[in-house]
Amino acid sequence: MHVYDDDFSESPLSDDSTIADKTQRVAEDLRGLFDTVRNDYPIGKYYEENPYIVLAAAAGVGYVLAGGLLSPFTRRLMRVGMKALVLPMAASQLKGTNK
């Protein structure tokens, strides 16, 4: 007994289309998705209005994709950032309870 998605009544490999046909169909779907994203979300217009935000986002994505989140630099940066965030909050809480 085989369990398949609702779209398939039998094994996906048993239909008449070949792997090349399926690859062609996937390529066409991806091309359509790319065109839709390009037309609906014009990054060029956003870049013209906010170039530094787009460049910072691209640098951030590149840093994450390159594995920068697991680096010692990121751990140090997070430690400093947490101290900069937590210490003022703790100080304000202590000042608020002394009154």
mmCIF file of N, CA, C and O in Angstrom:
data_model
loop_
_atom_site.group_PDB
_atom_site.id
_atom_site.type_symbol
_atom_site.label_atom_id
_atom_site.label_comp_id
_atom_site.label_asym_id
_atom_site.label_seq_id
_atom_site.Cartn_x
_atom_site.Cartn_y
_atom_site.Cartn_z
ATOM 1 N N MET A 1 0.844 -1.179 0.000
ATOM 2 C CA MET A 1 0.000 0.000 0.000
ATOM 3 C C MET A 1 0.884 1.235 0.000
ATOM 4 O O MET A 1 1.769 1.378 0.813
ATOM 5 N N HIS A 2 0.655 2.148 -0.951
ATOM 6 C CA HIS A 2 1.438 3.368 -1.078
ATOM 7 C C HIS A 2 0.592 4.573 -0.695
ATOM 8 O O HIS A 2 -0.591 4.628 -0.983
ATOM 9 N N VAL A 3 1.243 5.533 -0.048
ATOM 10 C CA VAL A 3 0.553 6.763 0.329
ATOM 11 C C VAL A 3 1.147 7.897 -0.504
ATOM 12 O O VAL A 3 2.347 8.127 -0.479
ATOM 13 N N TYR A 4 0.299 8.597 -1.266
ATOM 14 C CA TYR A 4 0.737 9.691 -2.123
ATOM 15 C C TYR A 4 -0.101 10.918 -1.832
ATOM 16 O O TYR A 4 -1.174 10.828 -1.229
ATOM 17 N N ASP A 5 0.358 12.065 -2.301
ATOM 18 C CA ASP A 5 -0.410 13.294 -2.176
ATOM 19 C C ASP A 5 -1.709 13.170 -2.963
ATOM 20 O O ASP A 5 -1.881 12.289 -3.790
ATOM 21 N N ASP A 6 -2.612 14.098 -2.715
ATOM 22 C CA ASP A 6 -3.897 14.085 -3.417
ATOM 23 C C ASP A 6 -3.738 14.292 -4.915
ATOM 24 O O ASP A 6 -4.585 13.868 -5.686
ATOM 25 N N ASP A 7 -2.648 14.959 -5.330
ATOM 26 C CA ASP A 7 -2.454 15.250 -6.747
ATOM 27 C C ASP A 7 -2.042 14.021 -7.541
ATOM 28 O O ASP A 7 -2.163 13.993 -8.753
ATOM 29 N N PHE A 8 -1.531 12.995 -6.895
ATOM 30 C CA PHE A 8 -1.019 11.831 -7.606
ATOM 31 C C PHE A 8 -1.898 10.623 -7.296
ATOM 32 O O PHE A 8 -2.080 10.253 -6.151
ATOM 33 N N SER A 9 -2.402 10.012 -8.333
ATOM 34 C CA SER A 9 -3.171 8.797 -8.120
ATOM 35 C C SER A 9 -2.267 7.580 -8.167
ATOM 36 O O SER A 9 -2.636 6.514 -7.718
ATOM 37 N N GLU A 10 -1.096 7.741 -8.733
ATOM 38 C CA GLU A 10 -0.116 6.665 -8.772
ATOM 39 C C GLU A 10 1.271 7.265 -8.642
ATOM 40 O O GLU A 10 1.419 8.464 -8.486
ATOM 41 N N SER A 11 2.282 6.454 -8.706
ATOM 42 C CA SER A 11 3.656 6.905 -8.515
ATOM 43 C C SER A 11 4.031 7.977 -9.529
ATOM 44 O O SER A 11 3.702 7.851 -10.714
ATOM 45 N N PRO A 12 4.718 9.043 -9.099
ATOM 46 C CA PRO A 12 5.093 10.114 -10.016
ATOM 47 C C PRO A 12 6.025 9.652 -11.130
ATOM 48 O O PRO A 12 6.077 10.248 -12.174
ATOM 49 N N LEU A 13 6.758 8.574 -10.917
ATOM 50 C CA LEU A 13 7.686 8.095 -11.941
ATOM 51 C C LEU A 13 7.006 7.245 -13.003
ATOM 52 O O LEU A 13 7.586 6.959 -14.035
ATOM 53 N N SER A 14 5.763 6.845 -12.763
ATOM 54 C CA SER A 14 5.109 5.962 -13.716
ATOM 55 C C SER A 14 4.346 6.700 -14.806
ATOM 56 O O SER A 14 3.852 6.076 -15.718
ATOM 57 N N ASP A 15 4.244 8.023 -14.736
ATOM 58 C CA ASP A 15 3.507 8.725 -15.784
ATOM 59 C C ASP A 15 4.361 8.832 -17.052
ATOM 60 O O ASP A 15 5.529 8.475 -17.067
ATOM 61 N N ASP A 16 3.750 9.305 -18.127
ATOM 62 C CA ASP A 16 4.391 9.285 -19.433
ATOM 63 C C ASP A 16 5.464 10.346 -19.619
ATOM 64 O O ASP A 16 6.276 10.245 -20.524
ATOM 65 N N SER A 17 5.471 11.386 -18.795
ATOM 66 C CA SER A 17 6.455 12.443 -18.988
ATOM 67 C C SER A 17 7.825 11.976 -18.520
ATOM 68 O O SER A 17 7.955 11.206 -17.581
ATOM 69 N N THR A 18 8.830 12.476 -19.182
ATOM 70 C CA THR A 18 10.201 12.103 -18.844
ATOM 71 C C THR A 18 10.783 13.104 -17.861
ATOM 72 O O THR A 18 10.181 14.128 -17.566
ATOM 73 N N ILE A 19 11.944 12.790 -17.374
ATOM 74 C CA ILE A 19 12.614 13.703 -16.444
ATOM 75 C C ILE A 19 12.917 15.031 -17.129
ATOM 76 O O ILE A 19 12.815 16.089 -16.522
ATOM 77 N N ALA A 20 13.243 14.993 -18.402
ATOM 78 C CA ALA A 20 13.519 16.230 -19.136
ATOM 79 C C ALA A 20 12.273 17.109 -19.210
ATOM 80 O O ALA A 20 12.361 18.331 -19.064
ATOM 81 N N ASP A 21 11.111 16.479 -19.405
ATOM 82 C CA ASP A 21 9.866 17.249 -19.435
ATOM 83 C C ASP A 21 9.578 17.884 -18.078
ATOM 84 O O ASP A 21 9.176 19.044 -17.988
ATOM 85 N N LYS A 22 9.806 17.123 -17.024
ATOM 86 C CA LYS A 22 9.579 17.653 -15.684
ATOM 87 C C LYS A 22 10.560 18.774 -15.372
ATOM 88 O O LYS A 22 10.199 19.778 -14.760
ATOM 89 N N THR A 23 11.805 18.611 -15.802
ATOM 90 C CA THR A 23 12.800 19.656 -15.590
ATOM 91 C C THR A 23 12.413 20.917 -16.340
ATOM 92 O O THR A 23 12.533 22.028 -15.812
ATOM 93 N N GLN A 24 11.933 20.759 -17.557
ATOM 94 C CA GLN A 24 11.483 21.900 -18.357
ATOM 95 C C GLN A 24 10.316 22.600 -17.671
ATOM 96 O O GLN A 24 10.273 23.827 -17.607
ATOM 97 N N ARG A 25 9.392 21.831 -17.112
ATOM 98 C CA ARG A 25 8.242 22.408 -16.429
ATOM 99 C C ARG A 25 8.686 23.183 -15.174
ATOM 100 O O ARG A 25 8.186 24.268 -14.904
ATOM 101 N N VAL A 26 9.632 22.630 -14.429
ATOM 102 C CA VAL A 26 10.143 23.318 -13.246
ATOM 103 C C VAL A 26 10.844 24.613 -13.647
ATOM 104 O O VAL A 26 10.673 25.658 -13.016
ATOM 105 N N ALA A 27 11.634 24.566 -14.734
ATOM 106 C CA ALA A 27 12.326 25.767 -15.196
ATOM 107 C C ALA A 27 11.328 26.845 -15.610
ATOM 108 O O ALA A 27 11.519 28.028 -15.305
ATOM 109 N N GLU A 28 10.261 26.460 -16.272
ATOM 110 C CA GLU A 28 9.240 27.427 -16.669
ATOM 111 C C GLU A 28 8.533 28.018 -15.449
ATOM 112 O O GLU A 28 8.264 29.222 -15.398
ATOM 113 N N ASP A 29 8.253 27.177 -14.451
ATOM 114 C CA ASP A 29 7.622 27.675 -13.231
ATOM 115 C C ASP A 29 8.537 28.646 -12.493
ATOM 116 O O ASP A 29 8.094 29.683 -11.999
ATOM 117 N N LEU A 30 9.811 28.333 -12.430
ATOM 118 C CA LEU A 30 10.764 29.226 -11.773
ATOM 119 C C LEU A 30 10.901 30.542 -12.529
ATOM 120 O O LEU A 30 11.013 31.601 -11.919
ATOM 121 N N ARG A 31 10.903 30.475 -13.849
ATOM 122 C CA ARG A 31 10.975 31.691 -14.657
ATOM 123 C C ARG A 31 9.750 32.563 -14.409
ATOM 124 O O ARG A 31 9.844 33.781 -14.260
ATOM 125 N N GLY A 32 8.568 31.934 -14.326
ATOM 126 C CA GLY A 32 7.345 32.682 -14.025
ATOM 127 C C GLY A 32 7.378 33.294 -12.636
ATOM 128 O O GLY A 32 6.968 34.437 -12.442
ATOM 129 N N LEU A 33 7.901 32.544 -11.660
ATOM 130 C CA LEU A 33 8.038 33.073 -10.306
ATOM 131 C C LEU A 33 8.998 34.252 -10.275
ATOM 132 O O LEU A 33 8.722 35.272 -9.640
ATOM 133 N N PHE A 34 10.111 34.143 -10.980
ATOM 134 C CA PHE A 34 11.083 35.237 -11.042
ATOM 135 C C PHE A 34 10.452 36.482 -11.654
ATOM 136 O O PHE A 34 10.618 37.587 -11.142
ATOM 137 N N ASP A 35 9.715 36.303 -12.745
ATOM 138 C CA ASP A 35 9.056 37.450 -13.385
ATOM 139 C C ASP A 35 8.028 38.093 -12.455
ATOM 140 O O ASP A 35 7.922 39.314 -12.385
ATOM 141 N N THR A 36 7.286 37.270 -11.734
ATOM 142 C CA THR A 36 6.291 37.795 -10.802
ATOM 143 C C THR A 36 6.952 38.593 -9.691
ATOM 144 O O THR A 36 6.517 39.706 -9.367
ATOM 145 N N VAL A 37 8.014 38.045 -9.111
ATOM 146 C CA VAL A 37 8.709 38.748 -8.030
ATOM 147 C C VAL A 37 9.342 40.029 -8.550
ATOM 148 O O VAL A 37 9.287 41.071 -7.898
ATOM 149 N N ARG A 38 9.927 39.970 -9.735
ATOM 150 C CA ARG A 38 10.570 41.158 -10.301
ATOM 151 C C ARG A 38 9.558 42.259 -10.578
ATOM 152 O O ARG A 38 9.816 43.437 -10.326
ATOM 153 N N ASN A 39 8.380 41.896 -11.044
ATOM 154 C CA ASN A 39 7.365 42.907 -11.365
ATOM 155 C C ASN A 39 6.638 43.408 -10.118
ATOM 156 O O ASN A 39 6.280 44.579 -10.040
ATOM 157 N N ASP A 40 6.390 42.529 -9.159
ATOM 158 C CA ASP A 40 5.638 42.923 -7.971
ATOM 159 C C ASP A 40 6.501 43.611 -6.924
ATOM 160 O O ASP A 40 6.008 44.410 -6.147
ATOM 161 N N TYR A 41 7.782 43.274 -6.864
ATOM 162 C CA TYR A 41 8.683 43.838 -5.867
ATOM 163 C C TYR A 41 9.899 44.439 -6.558
ATOM 164 O O TYR A 41 10.961 43.847 -6.591
ATOM 165 N N PRO A 42 9.741 45.623 -7.132
ATOM 166 C CA PRO A 42 10.860 46.214 -7.882
ATOM 167 C C PRO A 42 11.978 46.681 -6.951
ATOM 168 O O PRO A 42 11.895 47.740 -6.345
ATOM 169 N N ILE A 43 13.023 45.860 -6.831
ATOM 170 C CA ILE A 43 14.134 46.188 -5.936
ATOM 171 C C ILE A 43 14.897 47.407 -6.442
ATOM 172 O O ILE A 43 15.460 48.158 -5.650
ATOM 173 N N GLY A 44 14.899 47.621 -7.742
ATOM 174 C CA GLY A 44 15.598 48.781 -8.293
ATOM 175 C C GLY A 44 15.020 50.097 -7.802
ATOM 176 O O GLY A 44 15.752 51.023 -7.453
ATOM 177 N N LYS A 45 13.702 50.187 -7.757
ATOM 178 C CA LYS A 45 13.049 51.403 -7.266
ATOM 179 C C LYS A 45 13.344 51.596 -5.779
ATOM 180 O O LYS A 45 13.642 52.699 -5.338
ATOM 181 N N TYR A 46 13.288 50.514 -5.009
ATOM 182 C CA TYR A 46 13.581 50.606 -3.582
ATOM 183 C C TYR A 46 15.034 51.004 -3.362
ATOM 184 O O TYR A 46 15.352 51.770 -2.473
ATOM 185 N N TYR A 47 15.935 50.485 -4.207
ATOM 186 C CA TYR A 47 17.353 50.830 -4.102
ATOM 187 C C TYR A 47 17.579 52.313 -4.397
ATOM 188 O O TYR A 47 18.388 52.957 -3.749
ATOM 189 N N GLU A 48 16.868 52.848 -5.381
ATOM 190 C CA GLU A 48 17.013 54.272 -5.699
ATOM 191 C C GLU A 48 16.571 55.153 -4.542
ATOM 192 O O GLU A 48 17.166 56.194 -4.280
ATOM 193 N N GLU A 49 15.537 54.713 -3.805
ATOM 194 C CA GLU A 49 15.035 55.505 -2.695
ATOM 195 C C GLU A 49 15.853 55.305 -1.419
ATOM 196 O O GLU A 49 16.026 56.242 -0.649
ATOM 197 N N ASN A 50 16.349 54.096 -1.183
ATOM 198 C CA ASN A 50 17.055 53.763 0.062
ATOM 199 C C ASN A 50 18.291 52.902 -0.230
ATOM 200 O O ASN A 50 18.310 51.726 0.121
ATOM 201 N N PRO A 51 19.310 53.448 -0.850
ATOM 202 C CA PRO A 51 20.442 52.594 -1.249
ATOM 203 C C PRO A 51 21.200 51.991 -0.066
ATOM 204 O O PRO A 51 21.644 50.847 -0.137
ATOM 205 N N TYR A 52 21.336 52.712 1.021
ATOM 206 C CA TYR A 52 22.104 52.199 2.154
ATOM 207 C C TYR A 52 21.388 51.044 2.850
ATOM 208 O O TYR A 52 22.028 50.104 3.327
ATOM 209 N N ILE A 53 20.079 51.097 2.901
ATOM 210 C CA ILE A 53 19.316 50.000 3.510
ATOM 211 C C ILE A 53 19.459 48.736 2.675
ATOM 212 O O ILE A 53 19.653 47.643 3.210
ATOM 213 N N VAL A 54 19.382 48.865 1.361
ATOM 214 C CA VAL A 54 19.512 47.707 0.480
ATOM 215 C C VAL A 54 20.916 47.115 0.586
ATOM 216 O O VAL A 54 21.079 45.897 0.670
ATOM 217 N N LEU A 55 21.932 47.970 0.615
ATOM 218 C CA LEU A 55 23.297 47.464 0.739
ATOM 219 C C LEU A 55 23.531 46.801 2.098
ATOM 220 O O LEU A 55 24.203 45.767 2.180
ATOM 221 N N ALA A 56 22.980 47.370 3.169
ATOM 222 C CA ALA A 56 23.120 46.763 4.490
ATOM 223 C C ALA A 56 22.402 45.415 4.545
ATOM 224 O O ALA A 56 22.931 44.449 5.120
ATOM 225 N N ALA A 57 21.238 45.322 3.932
ATOM 226 C CA ALA A 57 20.511 44.051 3.899
ATOM 227 C C ALA A 57 21.287 43.008 3.104
ATOM 228 O O ALA A 57 21.383 41.843 3.514
ATOM 229 N N ALA A 58 21.862 43.406 1.981
ATOM 230 C CA ALA A 58 22.651 42.476 1.175
ATOM 231 C C ALA A 58 23.881 42.009 1.937
ATOM 232 O O ALA A 58 24.235 40.824 1.904
ATOM 233 N N ALA A 59 24.536 42.913 2.650
ATOM 234 C CA ALA A 59 25.698 42.532 3.449
ATOM 235 C C ALA A 59 25.286 41.583 4.570
ATOM 236 O O ALA A 59 25.992 40.607 4.855
ATOM 237 N N GLY A 60 24.152 41.836 5.200
ATOM 238 C CA GLY A 60 23.668 40.961 6.266
ATOM 239 C C GLY A 60 23.333 39.573 5.766
ATOM 240 O O GLY A 60 23.685 38.569 6.383
ATOM 241 N N VAL A 61 22.666 39.505 4.627
ATOM 242 C CA VAL A 61 22.330 38.204 4.047
ATOM 243 C C VAL A 61 23.604 37.456 3.666
ATOM 244 O O VAL A 61 23.734 36.255 3.924
ATOM 245 N N GLY A 62 24.564 38.146 3.080
ATOM 246 C CA GLY A 62 25.837 37.509 2.726
ATOM 247 C C GLY A 62 26.575 37.012 3.952
ATOM 248 O O GLY A 62 27.159 35.923 3.943
ATOM 249 N N TYR A 63 26.549 37.780 5.023
ATOM 250 C CA TYR A 63 27.214 37.389 6.269
ATOM 251 C C TYR A 63 26.584 36.117 6.836
ATOM 252 O O TYR A 63 27.279 35.186 7.241
ATOM 253 N N VAL A 64 25.256 36.064 6.837
ATOM 254 C CA VAL A 64 24.559 34.893 7.359
ATOM 255 C C VAL A 64 24.811 33.681 6.473
ATOM 256 O O VAL A 64 25.112 32.584 6.962
ATOM 257 N N LEU A 65 24.718 33.851 5.157
ATOM 258 C CA LEU A 65 24.923 32.728 4.244
ATOM 259 C C LEU A 65 26.356 32.205 4.266
ATOM 260 O O LEU A 65 26.592 31.029 4.022
ATOM 261 N N ALA A 66 27.295 33.070 4.570
ATOM 262 C CA ALA A 66 28.696 32.648 4.624
ATOM 263 C C ALA A 66 29.042 31.965 5.939
ATOM 264 O O ALA A 66 30.171 31.521 6.125
ATOM 265 N N GLY A 67 28.091 31.862 6.848
ATOM 266 C CA GLY A 67 28.339 31.186 8.110
ATOM 267 C C GLY A 67 28.839 32.104 9.196
ATOM 268 O O GLY A 67 29.414 31.657 10.177
ATOM 269 N N GLY A 68 28.635 33.378 9.062
ATOM 270 C CA GLY A 68 29.128 34.346 10.030
ATOM 271 C C GLY A 68 28.440 34.297 11.378
ATOM 272 O O GLY A 68 28.983 34.776 12.368
ATOM 273 N N LEU A 69 27.250 33.692 11.445
ATOM 274 C CA LEU A 69 26.545 33.656 12.719
ATOM 275 C C LEU A 69 27.255 32.787 13.747
ATOM 276 O O LEU A 69 27.081 32.963 14.940
ATOM 277 N N LEU A 70 28.033 31.837 13.296
ATOM 278 C CA LEU A 70 28.703 30.925 14.208
ATOM 279 C C LEU A 70 30.148 31.322 14.481
ATOM 280 O O LEU A 70 30.893 30.559 15.084
ATOM 281 N N SER A 71 30.553 32.491 14.058
ATOM 282 C CA SER A 71 31.947 32.905 14.218
ATOM 283 C C SER A 71 32.185 33.513 15.600
ATOM 284 O O SER A 71 31.268 34.010 16.244
ATOM 285 N N PRO A 72 33.440 33.500 16.070
ATOM 286 C CA PRO A 72 33.767 34.131 17.350
ATOM 287 C C PRO A 72 33.468 35.633 17.353
ATOM 288 O O PRO A 72 33.079 36.186 18.382
ATOM 289 N N PHE A 73 33.637 36.280 16.218
ATOM 290 C CA PHE A 73 33.341 37.717 16.127
ATOM 291 C C PHE A 73 31.875 37.990 16.452
ATOM 292 O O PHE A 73 31.550 38.924 17.187
ATOM 293 N N THR A 74 30.989 37.167 15.929
ATOM 294 C CA THR A 74 29.563 37.364 16.180
ATOM 295 C C THR A 74 29.242 37.127 17.647
ATOM 296 O O THR A 74 28.434 37.847 18.231
ATOM 297 N N ARG A 75 29.871 36.118 18.257
ATOM 298 C CA ARG A 75 29.636 35.877 19.679
ATOM 299 C C ARG A 75 30.079 37.080 20.517
ATOM 300 O O ARG A 75 29.370 37.499 21.433
ATOM 301 N N ARG A 76 31.242 37.644 20.205
ATOM 302 C CA ARG A 76 31.705 38.826 20.939
ATOM 303 C C ARG A 76 30.770 40.002 20.714
ATOM 304 O O ARG A 76 30.439 40.748 21.630
ATOM 305 N N LEU A 77 30.362 40.185 19.469
ATOM 306 C CA LEU A 77 29.453 41.278 19.142
ATOM 307 C C LEU A 77 28.124 41.134 19.877
ATOM 308 O O LEU A 77 27.589 42.112 20.413
ATOM 309 N N MET A 78 27.599 39.935 19.944
ATOM 310 C CA MET A 78 26.350 39.693 20.671
ATOM 311 C C MET A 78 26.532 39.935 22.164
ATOM 312 O O MET A 78 25.647 40.486 22.822
ATOM 313 N N ARG A 79 27.667 39.537 22.709
ATOM 314 C CA ARG A 79 27.931 39.753 24.133
ATOM 315 C C ARG A 79 27.966 41.241 24.449
ATOM 316 O O ARG A 79 27.351 41.700 25.418
ATOM 317 N N VAL A 80 28.666 42.013 23.618
ATOM 318 C CA VAL A 80 28.737 43.462 23.829
ATOM 319 C C VAL A 80 27.365 44.092 23.656
ATOM 320 O O VAL A 80 26.951 44.962 24.431
ATOM 321 N N GLY A 81 26.617 43.655 22.648
ATOM 322 C CA GLY A 81 25.279 44.189 22.408
ATOM 323 C C GLY A 81 24.331 43.884 23.545
ATOM 324 O O GLY A 81 23.530 44.732 23.950
ATOM 325 N N MET A 82 24.419 42.682 24.093
ATOM 326 C CA MET A 82 23.555 42.326 25.219
ATOM 327 C C MET A 82 23.907 43.146 26.455
ATOM 328 O O MET A 82 23.023 43.587 27.182
ATOM 329 N N LYS A 83 25.194 43.370 26.680
ATOM 330 C CA LYS A 83 25.595 44.203 27.822
ATOM 331 C C LYS A 83 25.084 45.630 27.631
ATOM 332 O O LYS A 83 24.602 46.257 28.569
ATOM 333 N N ALA A 84 25.187 46.126 26.413
ATOM 334 C CA ALA A 84 24.732 47.493 26.136
ATOM 335 C C ALA A 84 23.220 47.605 26.276
ATOM 336 O O ALA A 84 22.697 48.665 26.601
ATOM 337 N N LEU A 85 22.503 46.531 26.073
ATOM 338 C CA LEU A 85 21.054 46.547 26.169
ATOM 339 C C LEU A 85 20.577 46.227 27.585
ATOM 340 O O LEU A 85 19.681 46.891 28.109
ATOM 341 N N VAL A 86 21.192 45.233 28.207
ATOM 342 C CA VAL A 86 20.708 44.751 29.502
ATOM 343 C C VAL A 86 21.111 45.674 30.652
ATOM 344 O O VAL A 86 20.305 45.932 31.547
ATOM 345 N N LEU A 87 22.328 46.178 30.638
ATOM 346 C CA LEU A 87 22.778 47.016 31.754
ATOM 347 C C LEU A 87 21.935 48.272 31.943
ATOM 348 O O LEU A 87 21.522 48.560 33.070
ATOM 349 N N PRO A 88 21.629 49.035 30.901
ATOM 350 C CA PRO A 88 20.758 50.200 31.114
ATOM 351 C C PRO A 88 19.353 49.813 31.578
ATOM 352 O O PRO A 88 18.764 50.505 32.405
ATOM 353 N N MET A 89 18.840 48.695 31.081
ATOM 354 C CA MET A 89 17.513 48.257 31.516
ATOM 355 C C MET A 89 17.529 47.857 32.988
ATOM 356 O O MET A 89 16.617 48.206 33.750
ATOM 357 N N ALA A 90 18.574 47.138 33.409
ATOM 358 C CA ALA A 90 18.675 46.731 34.809
ATOM 359 C C ALA A 90 18.861 47.953 35.709
ATOM 360 O O ALA A 90 18.262 48.031 36.787
ATOM 361 N N ALA A 91 19.656 48.915 35.261
ATOM 362 C CA ALA A 91 19.872 50.129 36.053
ATOM 363 C C ALA A 91 18.572 50.910 36.214
ATOM 364 O O ALA A 91 18.271 51.418 37.301
ATOM 365 N N SER A 92 17.794 51.004 35.164
ATOM 366 C CA SER A 92 16.524 51.735 35.264
ATOM 367 C C SER A 92 15.539 50.994 36.165
ATOM 368 O O SER A 92 14.772 51.630 36.885
ATOM 369 N N GLN A 93 15.576 49.682 36.169
ATOM 370 C CA GLN A 93 14.716 48.909 37.058
ATOM 371 C C GLN A 93 15.110 49.109 38.511
ATOM 372 O O GLN A 93 14.262 49.242 39.384
ATOM 373 N N LEU A 94 16.431 49.127 38.769
ATOM 374 C CA LEU A 94 16.908 49.348 40.135
ATOM 375 C C LEU A 94 16.570 50.740 40.631
ATOM 376 O O LEU A 94 16.203 50.932 41.792
ATOM 377 N N LYS A 95 16.697 51.717 39.770
ATOM 378 C CA LYS A 95 16.344 53.089 40.145
ATOM 379 C C LYS A 95 14.860 53.219 40.425
ATOM 380 O O LYS A 95 14.428 53.947 41.297
ATOM 381 N N GLY A 96 14.055 52.491 39.690
ATOM 382 C CA GLY A 96 12.603 52.537 39.869
ATOM 383 C C GLY A 96 12.147 51.881 41.153
ATOM 384 O O GLY A 96 11.170 52.306 41.753
ATOM 385 N N THR A 97 12.861 50.869 41.648
ATOM 386 C CA THR A 97 12.455 50.192 42.873
ATOM 387 C C THR A 97 12.928 50.905 44.127
ATOM 388 O O THR A 97 12.404 50.679 45.196
ATOM 389 N N ASN A 98 13.945 51.770 44.017
ATOM 390 C CA ASN A 98 14.462 52.505 45.183
ATOM 391 C C ASN A 98 13.570 53.656 45.584
ATOM 392 O O ASN A 98 13.684 54.168 46.667
ATOM 393 N N LYS A 99 12.698 54.120 44.731
ATOM 394 C CA LYS A 99 11.852 55.287 45.031
ATOM 395 C C LYS A 99 10.749 54.981 45.950
ATOM 396 O O LYS A 99 10.144 54.178 46.287
#
